[in-house]
mmCIF file of C-alpha atoms in Angstrom:
data_model
loop_
_atom_site.group_PDB
_atom_site.id
_atom_site.type_symbol
_atom_site.label_atom_id
_atom_site.label_comp_id
_atom_site.label_asym_id
_atom_site.label_seq_id
_atom_site.Cartn_x
_atom_site.Cartn_y
_atom_site.Cartn_z
ATOM 1 C CA UNK A 670 -22.104 -84.372 0.641
ATOM 2 C CA UNK A 671 -25.880 -84.239 0.577
ATOM 3 C CA UNK A 672 -28.237 -84.931 -2.314
ATOM 4 C CA UNK A 673 -31.684 -83.356 -2.573
ATOM 5 C CA UNK A 674 -34.063 -82.222 -5.268
ATOM 6 C CA UNK A 675 -33.710 -78.761 -6.820
ATOM 7 C CA UNK A 676 -36.607 -77.190 -4.927
ATOM 8 C CA UNK A 677 -35.294 -78.400 -1.580
ATOM 9 C CA UNK A 678 -31.761 -77.255 -2.425
ATOM 10 C CA UNK A 679 -32.946 -73.740 -3.306
ATOM 11 C CA UNK A 680 -35.057 -73.508 -0.176
ATOM 12 C CA UNK A 681 -32.175 -74.810 1.958
ATOM 13 C CA UNK A 682 -29.912 -72.023 0.743
ATOM 14 C CA UNK A 683 -32.432 -69.317 1.628
ATOM 15 C CA UNK A 684 -33.459 -70.991 4.890
ATOM 16 C CA UNK A 685 -29.850 -71.193 6.138
ATOM 17 C CA UNK A 686 -29.215 -67.460 5.738
ATOM 18 C CA UNK A 687 -32.669 -66.607 7.072
ATOM 19 C CA UNK A 688 -31.995 -68.685 10.185
ATOM 20 C CA UNK A 689 -28.705 -66.880 10.862
ATOM 21 C CA UNK A 690 -30.352 -63.510 10.300
ATOM 22 C CA UNK A 691 -33.128 -64.529 12.677
ATOM 23 C CA UNK A 692 -30.630 -65.325 15.431
ATOM 24 C CA UNK A 693 -29.030 -61.904 15.006
ATOM 25 C CA UNK A 694 -32.337 -60.046 15.078
ATOM 26 C CA UNK A 695 -33.496 -62.066 18.078
ATOM 27 C CA UNK A 696 -30.395 -61.103 20.063
ATOM 28 C CA UNK A 697 -30.855 -57.481 19.085
ATOM 29 C CA UNK A 698 -34.392 -57.630 20.440
ATOM 30 C CA UNK A 699 -33.038 -59.077 23.696
ATOM 31 C CA UNK A 700 -30.355 -56.360 23.825
ATOM 32 C CA UNK A 701 -32.968 -53.642 23.461
ATOM 33 C CA UNK A 702 -35.020 -55.260 26.201
ATOM 34 C CA UNK A 703 -31.934 -55.611 28.429
ATOM 35 C CA UNK A 704 -31.259 -51.875 28.171
ATOM 36 C CA UNK A 705 -34.745 -51.070 29.375
ATOM 37 C CA UNK A 706 -34.561 -53.604 32.214
ATOM 38 C CA UNK A 707 -31.082 -52.569 33.361
ATOM 39 C CA UNK A 708 -29.618 -55.986 32.520
ATOM 40 C CA UNK A 709 -26.303 -56.740 30.802
ATOM 41 C CA UNK A 710 -26.937 -58.576 27.544
ATOM 42 C CA UNK A 711 -23.395 -59.995 27.590
ATOM 43 C CA UNK A 712 -24.292 -61.994 30.694
ATOM 44 C CA UNK A 713 -27.526 -63.076 29.020
ATOM 45 C CA UNK A 714 -25.607 -64.095 25.890
ATOM 46 C CA UNK A 715 -23.202 -66.255 27.892
ATOM 47 C CA UNK A 716 -26.097 -67.804 29.769
ATOM 48 C CA UNK A 717 -28.199 -68.852 26.812
ATOM 49 C CA UNK A 718 -25.149 -69.817 24.739
ATOM 50 C CA UNK A 719 -24.161 -72.360 27.371
ATOM 51 C CA UNK A 720 -27.255 -74.342 26.380
ATOM 52 C CA UNK A 721 -25.978 -76.744 23.673
ATOM 53 C CA UNK A 722 -29.330 -76.510 21.913
ATOM 54 C CA UNK A 723 -28.611 -72.814 21.306
ATOM 55 C CA UNK A 724 -24.814 -72.410 21.198
ATOM 56 C CA UNK A 725 -22.778 -69.235 20.887
ATOM 57 C CA UNK A 726 -22.707 -68.702 17.137
ATOM 58 C CA UNK A 727 -24.581 -65.677 15.766
ATOM 59 C CA UNK A 728 -25.957 -64.555 19.133
ATOM 60 C CA UNK A 729 -23.844 -61.394 19.381
ATOM 61 C CA UNK A 730 -26.016 -58.255 19.530
ATOM 62 C CA UNK A 731 -25.001 -55.238 17.511
ATOM 63 C CA UNK A 732 -26.157 -52.479 15.188
ATOM 64 C CA UNK A 733 -27.674 -54.803 12.596
ATOM 65 C CA UNK A 734 -26.569 -57.104 9.801
ATOM 66 C CA UNK A 735 -25.728 -55.970 6.275
ATOM 67 C CA UNK A 736 -23.933 -57.209 3.194
ATOM 68 C CA UNK A 737 -25.464 -58.904 0.175
ATOM 69 C CA UNK A 738 -26.592 -62.307 1.481
ATOM 70 C CA UNK A 739 -28.672 -61.880 4.629
ATOM 71 C CA UNK A 740 -30.822 -58.887 3.577
ATOM 72 C CA UNK A 741 -31.352 -60.223 0.063
ATOM 73 C CA UNK A 742 -32.184 -63.782 1.109
ATOM 74 C CA UNK A 743 -34.542 -62.855 3.945
ATOM 75 C CA UNK A 744 -36.437 -60.499 1.647
ATOM 76 C CA UNK A 745 -36.474 -62.995 -1.223
ATOM 77 C CA UNK A 746 -37.796 -65.804 0.957
ATOM 78 C CA UNK A 747 -40.536 -63.559 2.337
ATOM 79 C CA UNK A 748 -41.539 -62.524 -1.190
ATOM 80 C CA UNK A 749 -41.530 -66.154 -2.333
ATOM 81 C CA UNK A 750 -43.820 -67.027 0.557
ATOM 82 C CA UNK A 751 -46.178 -64.221 -0.443
ATOM 83 C CA UNK A 752 -46.196 -65.495 -4.026
ATOM 84 C CA UNK A 753 -47.604 -68.821 -2.813
ATOM 85 C CA UNK A 754 -50.177 -67.122 -0.550
ATOM 86 C CA UNK A 755 -48.266 -67.617 2.695
ATOM 87 C CA UNK A 756 -47.483 -64.715 4.992
ATOM 88 C CA UNK A 757 -44.055 -65.395 6.519
ATOM 89 C CA UNK A 758 -44.568 -63.172 9.548
ATOM 90 C CA UNK A 759 -41.350 -64.203 11.279
ATOM 91 C CA UNK A 760 -39.220 -63.304 8.239
ATOM 92 C CA UNK A 761 -40.961 -59.957 7.951
ATOM 93 C CA UNK A 762 -40.237 -59.307 11.619
ATOM 94 C CA UNK A 763 -36.570 -60.283 11.239
ATOM 95 C CA UNK A 764 -36.163 -57.728 8.461
ATOM 96 C CA UNK A 765 -38.090 -55.079 10.402
ATOM 97 C CA UNK A 766 -35.985 -55.563 13.532
ATOM 98 C CA UNK A 767 -32.820 -55.229 11.476
ATOM 99 C CA UNK A 768 -33.938 -51.981 9.838
ATOM 100 C CA UNK A 769 -34.778 -50.560 13.232
ATOM 101 C CA UNK A 770 -31.513 -51.766 14.751
ATOM 102 C CA UNK A 771 -29.469 -49.864 12.185
ATOM 103 C CA UNK A 772 -31.054 -46.653 13.458
ATOM 104 C CA UNK A 773 -30.063 -47.246 17.083
ATOM 105 C CA UNK A 774 -26.602 -45.751 16.554
ATOM 106 C CA UNK A 775 -28.062 -42.410 15.518
ATOM 107 C CA UNK A 776 -30.754 -42.555 18.195
ATOM 108 C CA UNK A 777 -28.228 -43.149 20.978
ATOM 109 C CA UNK A 778 -25.829 -40.544 19.682
ATOM 110 C CA UNK A 779 -28.556 -37.935 19.319
ATOM 111 C CA UNK A 780 -29.776 -38.700 22.831
ATOM 112 C CA UNK A 781 -26.283 -38.463 24.320
ATOM 113 C CA UNK A 782 -25.741 -35.098 22.611
ATOM 114 C CA UNK A 783 -29.225 -33.889 23.588
ATOM 115 C CA UNK A 784 -30.243 -33.573 19.962
ATOM 116 C CA UNK A 785 -27.530 -31.024 19.210
ATOM 117 C CA UNK A 786 -25.947 -32.593 16.146
ATOM 118 C CA UNK A 787 -25.786 -29.666 13.743
ATOM 119 C CA UNK A 788 -22.203 -28.480 13.450
ATOM 120 C CA UNK A 789 -20.827 -31.452 15.379
ATOM 121 C CA UNK A 790 -18.011 -33.656 14.083
ATOM 122 C CA UNK A 791 -18.584 -37.379 14.567
ATOM 123 C CA UNK A 792 -15.795 -39.954 14.243
ATOM 124 C CA UNK A 793 -16.685 -43.349 12.779
ATOM 125 C CA UNK A 794 -14.578 -46.441 13.275
ATOM 126 C CA UNK A 795 -15.619 -48.975 10.670
ATOM 127 C CA UNK A 796 -17.548 -48.628 7.414
ATOM 128 C CA UNK A 797 -17.792 -52.183 6.055
ATOM 129 C CA UNK A 798 -20.743 -54.289 7.175
ATOM 130 C CA UNK A 799 -18.320 -56.749 8.803
ATOM 131 C CA UNK A 800 -14.542 -57.109 9.299
ATOM 132 C CA UNK A 801 -12.184 -58.423 6.618
ATOM 133 C CA UNK A 802 -14.122 -56.988 3.682
ATOM 134 C CA UNK A 803 -14.640 -53.666 1.924
ATOM 135 C CA UNK A 804 -18.327 -54.435 1.308
ATOM 136 C CA UNK A 805 -20.625 -51.590 2.405
ATOM 137 C CA UNK A 806 -23.845 -52.980 0.956
ATOM 138 C CA UNK A 807 -26.618 -52.388 3.517
ATOM 139 C CA UNK A 808 -23.951 -51.521 6.114
ATOM 140 C CA UNK A 809 -25.150 -49.847 9.335
ATOM 141 C CA UNK A 810 -22.496 -47.165 8.785
ATOM 142 C CA UNK A 811 -24.393 -45.923 5.742
ATOM 143 C CA UNK A 812 -27.644 -45.529 7.667
ATOM 144 C CA UNK A 813 -25.765 -43.603 10.335
ATOM 145 C CA UNK A 814 -23.754 -41.334 8.029
ATOM 146 C CA UNK A 815 -26.764 -40.365 5.966
ATOM 147 C CA UNK A 816 -28.736 -39.530 9.127
ATOM 148 C CA UNK A 817 -25.835 -37.461 10.479
ATOM 149 C CA UNK A 818 -25.536 -35.471 7.273
ATOM 150 C CA UNK A 819 -29.259 -34.830 7.275
ATOM 151 C CA UNK A 820 -28.914 -33.519 10.845
ATOM 152 C CA UNK A 821 -26.103 -31.165 9.822
ATOM 153 C CA UNK A 822 -23.158 -33.085 11.295
ATOM 154 C CA UNK A 823 -19.770 -33.784 9.752
ATOM 155 C CA UNK A 824 -18.278 -37.296 9.594
ATOM 156 C CA UNK A 825 -14.643 -38.321 10.004
ATOM 157 C CA UNK A 826 -14.446 -42.009 9.102
ATOM 158 C CA UNK A 827 -11.841 -44.727 8.993
ATOM 159 C CA UNK A 828 -11.998 -48.356 7.903
ATOM 160 C CA UNK A 829 -8.993 -50.597 7.161
ATOM 161 C CA UNK A 830 -10.489 -51.809 3.854
ATOM 162 C CA UNK A 831 -13.571 -49.837 2.830
ATOM 163 C CA UNK A 832 -12.204 -46.306 2.265
ATOM 164 C CA UNK A 833 -12.138 -46.623 -1.525
ATOM 165 C CA UNK A 834 -15.634 -48.075 -1.548
ATOM 166 C CA UNK A 835 -16.920 -45.238 0.637
ATOM 167 C CA UNK A 836 -15.411 -42.685 -1.733
ATOM 168 C CA UNK A 837 -17.024 -44.475 -4.672
ATOM 169 C CA UNK A 838 -20.427 -44.404 -2.989
ATOM 170 C CA UNK A 839 -20.412 -40.851 -1.676
ATOM 171 C CA UNK A 840 -17.751 -39.009 -3.660
ATOM 172 C CA UNK A 841 -16.081 -35.873 -2.335
ATOM 173 C CA UNK A 842 -18.146 -34.063 0.286
ATOM 174 C CA UNK A 843 -17.401 -31.168 2.600
ATOM 175 C CA UNK A 844 -19.058 -33.066 5.448
ATOM 176 C CA UNK A 845 -17.031 -36.274 4.972
ATOM 177 C CA UNK A 846 -13.363 -36.747 5.833
ATOM 178 C CA UNK A 847 -11.913 -40.162 5.023
ATOM 179 C CA UNK A 848 -9.136 -40.426 7.591
ATOM 180 C CA UNK A 849 -5.821 -42.178 7.118
ATOM 181 C CA UNK A 850 -6.126 -44.107 10.373
ATOM 182 C CA UNK A 851 -8.232 -44.371 13.499
ATOM 183 C CA UNK A 852 -6.179 -41.684 15.243
ATOM 184 C CA UNK A 853 -6.874 -39.107 12.567
ATOM 185 C CA UNK A 854 -10.545 -40.059 12.582
ATOM 186 C CA UNK A 855 -11.025 -39.010 16.222
ATOM 187 C CA UNK A 856 -8.804 -35.931 16.095
ATOM 188 C CA UNK A 857 -10.987 -32.922 16.875
ATOM 189 C CA UNK A 858 -14.159 -35.020 16.941
ATOM 190 C CA UNK A 859 -17.019 -34.452 19.341
ATOM 191 C CA UNK A 860 -18.008 -38.122 19.666
ATOM 192 C CA UNK A 861 -17.064 -41.578 18.406
ATOM 193 C CA UNK A 862 -19.305 -44.277 16.927
ATOM 194 C CA UNK A 863 -18.032 -47.822 16.318
ATOM 195 C CA UNK A 864 -19.787 -49.539 13.410
ATOM 196 C CA UNK A 865 -17.518 -52.502 12.571
ATOM 197 C CA UNK A 866 -15.686 -54.884 14.913
ATOM 198 C CA UNK A 867 -12.218 -54.720 13.331
ATOM 199 C CA UNK A 868 -9.522 -56.165 15.606
ATOM 200 C CA UNK A 869 -7.497 -52.955 15.600
ATOM 201 C CA UNK A 870 -10.382 -51.133 17.296
ATOM 202 C CA UNK A 871 -10.439 -53.495 20.271
ATOM 203 C CA UNK A 872 -7.271 -52.225 21.947
ATOM 204 C CA UNK A 873 -7.642 -48.591 22.989
ATOM 205 C CA UNK A 874 -6.071 -46.240 25.520
ATOM 206 C CA UNK A 875 -9.253 -44.782 26.985
ATOM 207 C CA UNK A 876 -7.416 -41.936 28.736
ATOM 208 C CA UNK A 877 -6.031 -40.879 25.344
ATOM 209 C CA UNK A 878 -9.445 -41.250 23.724
ATOM 210 C CA UNK A 879 -11.032 -38.996 26.340
ATOM 211 C CA UNK A 880 -8.564 -36.266 25.426
ATOM 212 C CA UNK A 881 -9.589 -36.505 21.774
ATOM 213 C CA UNK A 882 -13.380 -36.383 22.125
ATOM 214 C CA UNK A 883 -14.907 -33.041 23.058
ATOM 215 C CA UNK A 884 -18.018 -34.595 24.634
ATOM 216 C CA UNK A 885 -16.445 -37.870 25.764
ATOM 217 C CA UNK A 886 -19.303 -39.801 24.128
ATOM 218 C CA UNK A 887 -18.732 -43.252 22.622
ATOM 219 C CA UNK A 888 -21.539 -45.187 20.948
ATOM 220 C CA UNK A 889 -20.366 -48.758 20.444
ATOM 221 C CA UNK A 890 -22.482 -50.648 17.939
ATOM 222 C CA UNK A 891 -20.394 -53.818 18.319
ATOM 223 C CA UNK A 892 -19.879 -54.080 22.102
ATOM 224 C CA UNK A 893 -16.084 -54.100 21.816
ATOM 225 C CA UNK A 894 -15.316 -52.851 25.318
ATOM 226 C CA UNK A 895 -16.197 -53.533 28.921
ATOM 227 C CA UNK A 896 -18.420 -50.649 30.065
ATOM 228 C CA UNK A 897 -16.743 -50.274 33.472
ATOM 229 C CA UNK A 898 -13.293 -49.854 31.911
ATOM 230 C CA UNK A 899 -14.510 -47.149 29.537
ATOM 231 C CA UNK A 900 -16.449 -45.260 32.192
ATOM 232 C CA UNK A 901 -13.494 -45.404 34.589
ATOM 233 C CA UNK A 902 -11.653 -43.146 32.134
ATOM 234 C CA UNK A 903 -14.431 -40.577 32.389
ATOM 235 C CA UNK A 904 -16.040 -41.407 29.058
ATOM 236 C CA UNK A 905 -19.769 -41.720 28.392
ATOM 237 C CA UNK A 906 -20.276 -45.169 26.906
ATOM 238 C CA UNK A 907 -23.386 -46.461 25.173
ATOM 239 C CA UNK A 908 -23.255 -50.010 23.800
ATOM 240 C CA UNK A 909 -25.918 -52.501 22.710
ATOM 241 C CA UNK A 910 -27.815 -53.924 25.668
ATOM 242 C CA UNK A 911 -25.139 -53.368 28.286
ATOM 243 C CA UNK A 912 -27.318 -51.745 30.915
ATOM 244 C CA UNK A 913 -27.533 -48.183 29.563
ATOM 245 C CA UNK A 914 -30.676 -46.899 27.878
ATOM 246 C CA UNK A 915 -30.852 -43.549 26.122
ATOM 247 C CA UNK A 916 -33.381 -42.138 23.701
ATOM 248 C CA UNK A 917 -33.289 -39.103 21.417
#
């Protein structure tokens, strides 16, 4: 139990979430750099995490953070800084990196499909911003789905908890199928994008998955699989910072 004055307590709350968000955005920057250098960010993550001054918590690259706390608190702290005539450049950069990171799923998918998204059916595994919740506030899946619809693609999505929330947000649409399970989500799909690291998505028969996907393309926004295992099944695998770089 710690005692502090009210100002310090308020700042501590914002600073804690801003620090965690900063670690995530930093690792996403390193992942993007690793792709361009042909390095595997998972090896980099294990290397820097072994330093006790850094540790392994919140240094997993991915398709960006969401939810209510991190985006809100980073933005609020940056605005508070501006109100007292201080430009919090690092906080602004953290938020900017995260916005950009949410677009990487669409960028990689569009590049893998050579820009031909109109008329395609894209399977999504995961809608919530993180596992064990139905919260889709600022979720990367929303950025992706809205970009796919704008490009003329259809979405077949599944999430263990967030189906009702997705229906509430987007209603009934001809270009959105809310699947009953992950199997139905990929049935007849051209490509698969993984947005949330639910445990049930981690164990997959890649030979079966190749039969389901017309293009064999998987874009993994949560680095669930080992690239060599996926590619051995004849699939085209694009993760975050795992040695493959592709641009639309």
